[in-house]
Structures are given as structure tokens and as C-alpha cells.
Amino acid sequence: MYEGALEFVDSSIGQIEKPPRVVFCTTESCNELFGFKAAANTIGTFGIVISPRAWKPYYLRHEMIHHLQKERLGNIKGWLVTPDWFIEGMAYFLSEDPRSTLPEPLQQYRAQFVAWYKQVVKEHLWAEAANL
Ligand SMILES: [Zn+2]
């Protein structure tokens, strides 16, 4: 699953410079040990924690996209400055998350990202993203 997600992100979105460490928790208490309640979390470029609920290829692709965002935009900017619709919309859309309807505001974020992505020149994607 790790290799598959890495290969997917590298080939379809952008080359990950330093592949992230991923902790695959088999229990919820493991996930909570890291201080998390969400199904999966990416901690800057430091690593990814996957809860038992998130052992699915598209979840891991989603988190690896967050890792790539932090590599390209920086941990601080990628977290605090870049709009949520870009960060989450990109992760939900480009991970090929199969859910046709996401809980709001994620559904709106994904739609907003799709509209933006359609008109951006792919070679300039990260430069455009940095200006958001
Ligand atoms: Zn996310």
C-alpha cells in the first residue's frame, strides 16, 4: 500500500523528495497516542499516522499529497497561509477519493479546487499555489 501510494503521487502529481515515514496503527488507542482523533494525519514533512479506519489506498494517497504540499509550499506556509480549499480540495480530488459526496466543507473545497485546477497550467501548479 505504501509503495502504491508513493508511486501514484510521484507519477500523477509530483515527485516526493523525501518519502515520509508512515505509522500504520492497528488500534484506535495507537492513533490516540499520537494525539489524533481523525482517521489519518500528516505532521508536516515529519511523518504520517494512519488509524485502523484509514487502511485504504486513497487515504494514504491523500496523506502523501499533504506531505508533498508541505515539501513544495513549506511546513508553515503549507499549514497556515495556503487556503484550506486548496490543501483539502487537492488531497480529496487528486487522491481519487471514491466518495461522490463529502461532508461539508470538504465537498465545497473539492469543487473549488477542481475549478481552479482546470484553468491552471500544470507546470506552474506549485508556483500558482504559492500565490494563493
Ligand atoms: Zn486532508
Short mmCIF file of N, CA and C in Angstrom, two decimals, residues 5-90:
data_model
loop_
_atom_site.label_atom_id
_atom_site.label_comp_id
_atom_site.label_asym_id
_atom_site.label_seq_id
_atom_site.Cartn_x
_atom_site.Cartn_y
_atom_site.Cartn_z
N ALA A 5 0.93 4.00 -3.06
CA ALA A 5 0.56 5.40 -2.86
C ALA A 5 1.69 6.32 -3.28
N LEU A 6 2.91 5.95 -2.94
CA LEU A 6 4.09 6.76 -3.29
C LEU A 6 4.22 6.87 -4.80
N GLU A 7 4.10 5.75 -5.47
CA GLU A 7 4.20 5.68 -6.93
C GLU A 7 3.09 6.52 -7.58
N PHE A 8 1.89 6.42 -7.01
CA PHE A 8 0.74 7.18 -7.53
C PHE A 8 1.01 8.68 -7.46
N VAL A 9 1.44 9.15 -6.29
CA VAL A 9 1.67 10.59 -6.10
C VAL A 9 2.84 11.06 -6.96
N ASP A 10 3.93 10.28 -6.97
CA ASP A 10 5.11 10.64 -7.77
C ASP A 10 4.75 10.79 -9.25
N SER A 11 4.00 9.84 -9.76
CA SER A 11 3.75 9.85 -11.21
C SER A 11 2.60 10.74 -11.63
N SER A 12 1.59 10.92 -10.77
CA SER A 12 0.43 11.68 -11.24
C SER A 12 0.37 13.11 -10.70
N ILE A 13 1.12 13.43 -9.64
CA ILE A 13 1.02 14.78 -9.08
C ILE A 13 2.38 15.48 -9.03
N GLY A 14 3.35 14.81 -8.47
CA GLY A 14 4.67 15.42 -8.37
C GLY A 14 5.60 14.53 -7.57
N GLN A 15 6.88 14.62 -7.89
CA GLN A 15 7.88 13.77 -7.24
C GLN A 15 8.04 14.16 -5.77
N ILE A 16 7.84 13.20 -4.88
CA ILE A 16 8.11 13.43 -3.46
C ILE A 16 9.61 13.35 -3.26
N GLU A 17 10.15 14.39 -2.62
CA GLU A 17 11.59 14.48 -2.45
C GLU A 17 12.09 13.45 -1.44
N LYS A 18 11.43 13.43 -0.29
CA LYS A 18 11.85 12.55 0.80
C LYS A 18 10.62 11.75 1.26
N PRO A 19 10.50 10.50 0.82
CA PRO A 19 9.31 9.73 1.18
C PRO A 19 9.07 9.70 2.69
N PRO A 20 7.82 9.92 3.10
CA PRO A 20 7.54 10.06 4.52
C PRO A 20 7.56 8.72 5.27
N ARG A 21 7.89 8.80 6.55
CA ARG A 21 7.70 7.66 7.43
C ARG A 21 6.19 7.56 7.68
N VAL A 22 5.64 6.36 7.63
CA VAL A 22 4.21 6.18 7.90
C VAL A 22 4.04 5.17 9.03
N VAL A 23 3.29 5.57 10.05
CA VAL A 23 2.93 4.65 11.13
C VAL A 23 1.53 4.12 10.82
N PHE A 24 1.41 2.81 10.65
CA PHE A 24 0.12 2.17 10.41
C PHE A 24 -0.39 1.63 11.75
N CYS A 25 -1.31 2.37 12.38
CA CYS A 25 -1.85 1.91 13.66
C CYS A 25 -2.88 0.80 13.40
N THR A 26 -2.79 -0.25 14.21
CA THR A 26 -3.79 -1.33 14.10
C THR A 26 -4.90 -1.14 15.13
N THR A 27 -4.72 -0.19 16.06
CA THR A 27 -5.76 0.07 17.06
C THR A 27 -6.01 1.58 17.16
N GLU A 28 -7.22 1.95 17.62
CA GLU A 28 -7.54 3.36 17.83
C GLU A 28 -6.67 3.94 18.94
N SER A 29 -6.35 3.14 19.94
CA SER A 29 -5.54 3.68 21.05
C SER A 29 -4.14 4.05 20.56
N CYS A 30 -3.62 3.34 19.58
CA CYS A 30 -2.33 3.72 18.97
C CYS A 30 -2.46 5.10 18.34
N ASN A 31 -3.54 5.31 17.57
CA ASN A 31 -3.78 6.60 16.92
C ASN A 31 -3.89 7.70 17.96
N GLU A 32 -4.59 7.41 19.05
CA GLU A 32 -4.79 8.41 20.11
C GLU A 32 -3.49 8.74 20.84
N LEU A 33 -2.57 7.78 20.86
CA LEU A 33 -1.27 8.02 21.48
C LEU A 33 -0.55 9.19 20.82
N PHE A 34 -0.82 9.36 19.52
CA PHE A 34 -0.22 10.47 18.79
C PHE A 34 -1.03 11.76 18.97
N GLY A 35 -2.13 11.65 19.72
CA GLY A 35 -2.95 12.83 19.97
C GLY A 35 -4.00 13.06 18.91
N PHE A 36 -4.31 12.03 18.12
CA PHE A 36 -5.22 12.21 16.99
C PHE A 36 -6.56 11.53 17.20
N LYS A 37 -7.60 12.15 16.61
CA LYS A 37 -8.93 11.55 16.53
C LYS A 37 -9.31 11.28 15.09
N ALA A 38 -8.75 12.07 14.16
CA ALA A 38 -9.06 11.88 12.74
C ALA A 38 -8.54 10.53 12.26
N ALA A 39 -9.08 10.08 11.11
CA ALA A 39 -8.71 8.76 10.58
C ALA A 39 -7.23 8.70 10.16
N ALA A 40 -6.70 9.84 9.70
CA ALA A 40 -5.31 9.87 9.27
C ALA A 40 -4.78 11.29 9.40
N ASN A 41 -3.50 11.41 9.67
CA ASN A 41 -2.90 12.72 9.88
C ASN A 41 -1.50 12.77 9.30
N THR A 42 -1.18 13.92 8.73
CA THR A 42 0.17 14.17 8.25
C THR A 42 0.75 15.30 9.09
N ILE A 43 1.93 15.03 9.65
CA ILE A 43 2.55 16.01 10.53
C ILE A 43 3.67 16.68 9.75
N GLY A 44 3.34 17.80 9.09
CA GLY A 44 4.32 18.49 8.26
C GLY A 44 4.99 17.49 7.33
N THR A 45 6.31 17.57 7.25
CA THR A 45 7.04 16.58 6.46
C THR A 45 7.68 15.53 7.38
N PHE A 46 7.20 15.47 8.62
CA PHE A 46 7.83 14.57 9.58
C PHE A 46 7.31 13.14 9.50
N GLY A 47 6.05 13.01 9.15
CA GLY A 47 5.51 11.66 9.06
C GLY A 47 4.00 11.66 8.99
N ILE A 48 3.47 10.45 8.80
CA ILE A 48 2.03 10.25 8.63
C ILE A 48 1.60 9.17 9.62
N VAL A 49 0.45 9.39 10.24
CA VAL A 49 -0.13 8.37 11.12
C VAL A 49 -1.47 7.95 10.52
N ILE A 50 -1.63 6.65 10.30
CA ILE A 50 -2.84 6.09 9.70
C ILE A 50 -3.55 5.27 10.78
N SER A 51 -4.81 5.62 11.06
CA SER A 51 -5.58 4.85 12.04
C SER A 51 -6.14 3.61 11.37
N PRO A 52 -6.66 2.67 12.17
CA PRO A 52 -7.22 1.45 11.54
C PRO A 52 -8.34 1.76 10.55
N ARG A 53 -9.03 2.91 10.73
CA ARG A 53 -10.11 3.29 9.82
C ARG A 53 -9.60 3.72 8.46
N ALA A 54 -8.32 4.01 8.37
CA ALA A 54 -7.79 4.63 7.15
C ALA A 54 -6.86 3.71 6.35
N TRP A 55 -6.95 2.42 6.61
CA TRP A 55 -6.11 1.49 5.84
C TRP A 55 -6.72 1.25 4.47
N LYS A 56 -6.76 2.32 3.69
CA LYS A 56 -7.29 2.24 2.33
C LYS A 56 -6.35 3.04 1.44
N PRO A 57 -6.10 2.54 0.23
CA PRO A 57 -5.13 3.24 -0.63
C PRO A 57 -5.43 4.73 -0.81
N TYR A 58 -6.70 5.10 -0.97
CA TYR A 58 -6.96 6.53 -1.23
C TYR A 58 -6.71 7.40 -0.01
N TYR A 59 -6.85 6.84 1.19
CA TYR A 59 -6.49 7.61 2.40
C TYR A 59 -4.99 7.88 2.43
N LEU A 60 -4.22 6.85 2.11
CA LEU A 60 -2.77 7.02 2.15
C LEU A 60 -2.31 7.98 1.05
N ARG A 61 -2.92 7.87 -0.13
CA ARG A 61 -2.60 8.83 -1.21
C ARG A 61 -2.93 10.25 -0.76
N HIS A 62 -4.07 10.42 -0.10
CA HIS A 62 -4.50 11.73 0.42
C HIS A 62 -3.42 12.31 1.35
N GLU A 63 -2.96 11.48 2.28
CA GLU A 63 -1.96 11.97 3.24
C GLU A 63 -0.62 12.23 2.57
N MET A 64 -0.26 11.41 1.58
CA MET A 64 1.00 11.65 0.87
C MET A 64 0.92 12.93 0.04
N ILE A 65 -0.27 13.27 -0.44
CA ILE A 65 -0.44 14.56 -1.12
C ILE A 65 -0.20 15.69 -0.12
N HIS A 66 -0.69 15.55 1.10
CA HIS A 66 -0.41 16.58 2.12
C HIS A 66 1.11 16.68 2.36
N HIS A 67 1.78 15.55 2.38
CA HIS A 67 3.24 15.55 2.55
C HIS A 67 3.90 16.33 1.40
N LEU A 68 3.49 16.04 0.19
CA LEU A 68 4.03 16.74 -0.98
C LEU A 68 3.74 18.24 -0.90
N GLN A 69 2.54 18.60 -0.46
CA GLN A 69 2.19 20.02 -0.32
C GLN A 69 3.17 20.70 0.63
N LYS A 70 3.49 20.03 1.74
CA LYS A 70 4.39 20.63 2.73
C LYS A 70 5.81 20.73 2.16
N GLU A 71 6.22 19.73 1.38
CA GLU A 71 7.54 19.81 0.74
C GLU A 71 7.59 20.98 -0.22
N ARG A 72 6.54 21.17 -1.01
CA ARG A 72 6.57 22.20 -2.05
C ARG A 72 6.27 23.60 -1.51
N LEU A 73 5.41 23.69 -0.51
CA LEU A 73 4.98 25.00 -0.03
C LEU A 73 5.62 25.39 1.29
N GLY A 74 6.26 24.43 1.95
CA GLY A 74 6.85 24.69 3.26
C GLY A 74 5.89 24.31 4.36
N ASN A 75 6.43 23.87 5.48
CA ASN A 75 5.57 23.42 6.58
C ASN A 75 4.70 24.53 7.15
N ILE A 76 5.25 25.72 7.25
CA ILE A 76 4.50 26.81 7.88
C ILE A 76 3.47 27.38 6.89
N LYS A 77 3.97 27.74 5.70
CA LYS A 77 3.06 28.29 4.70
C LYS A 77 1.99 27.26 4.32
N GLY A 78 2.44 26.03 4.13
CA GLY A 78 1.52 24.97 3.73
C GLY A 78 0.42 24.73 4.75
N TRP A 79 0.69 25.08 5.97
CA TRP A 79 -0.28 24.84 7.03
C TRP A 79 -1.14 26.06 7.35
N LEU A 80 -0.50 27.22 7.35
CA LEU A 80 -1.18 28.40 7.89
C LEU A 80 -1.63 29.40 6.82
N VAL A 81 -0.95 29.45 5.70
CA VAL A 81 -1.22 30.51 4.73
C VAL A 81 -2.07 30.02 3.56
N THR A 82 -1.69 28.88 3.01
CA THR A 82 -2.42 28.35 1.85
C THR A 82 -3.85 28.02 2.27
N PRO A 83 -4.83 28.44 1.45
CA PRO A 83 -6.24 28.23 1.86
C PRO A 83 -6.61 26.75 2.00
N ASP A 84 -7.52 26.50 2.93
CA ASP A 84 -7.99 25.13 3.20
C ASP A 84 -8.58 24.47 1.96
N TRP A 85 -9.29 25.27 1.14
CA TRP A 85 -9.90 24.66 -0.06
C TRP A 85 -8.84 24.07 -0.96
N PHE A 86 -7.66 24.70 -1.02
CA PHE A 86 -6.58 24.15 -1.85
C PHE A 86 -6.01 22.90 -1.19
N ILE A 87 -5.65 23.00 0.08
CA ILE A 87 -5.00 21.88 0.78
C ILE A 87 -5.89 20.64 0.77
N GLU A 88 -7.12 20.79 1.24
CA GLU A 88 -8.00 19.62 1.32
C GLU A 88 -8.64 19.28 -0.03
N GLY A 89 -8.99 20.31 -0.79
CA GLY A 89 -9.59 20.05 -2.11
C GLY A 89 -8.66 19.25 -3.00
N MET A 90 -7.39 19.63 -3.01
CA MET A 90 -6.40 18.89 -3.79
C MET A 90 -6.26 17.46 -3.29
#
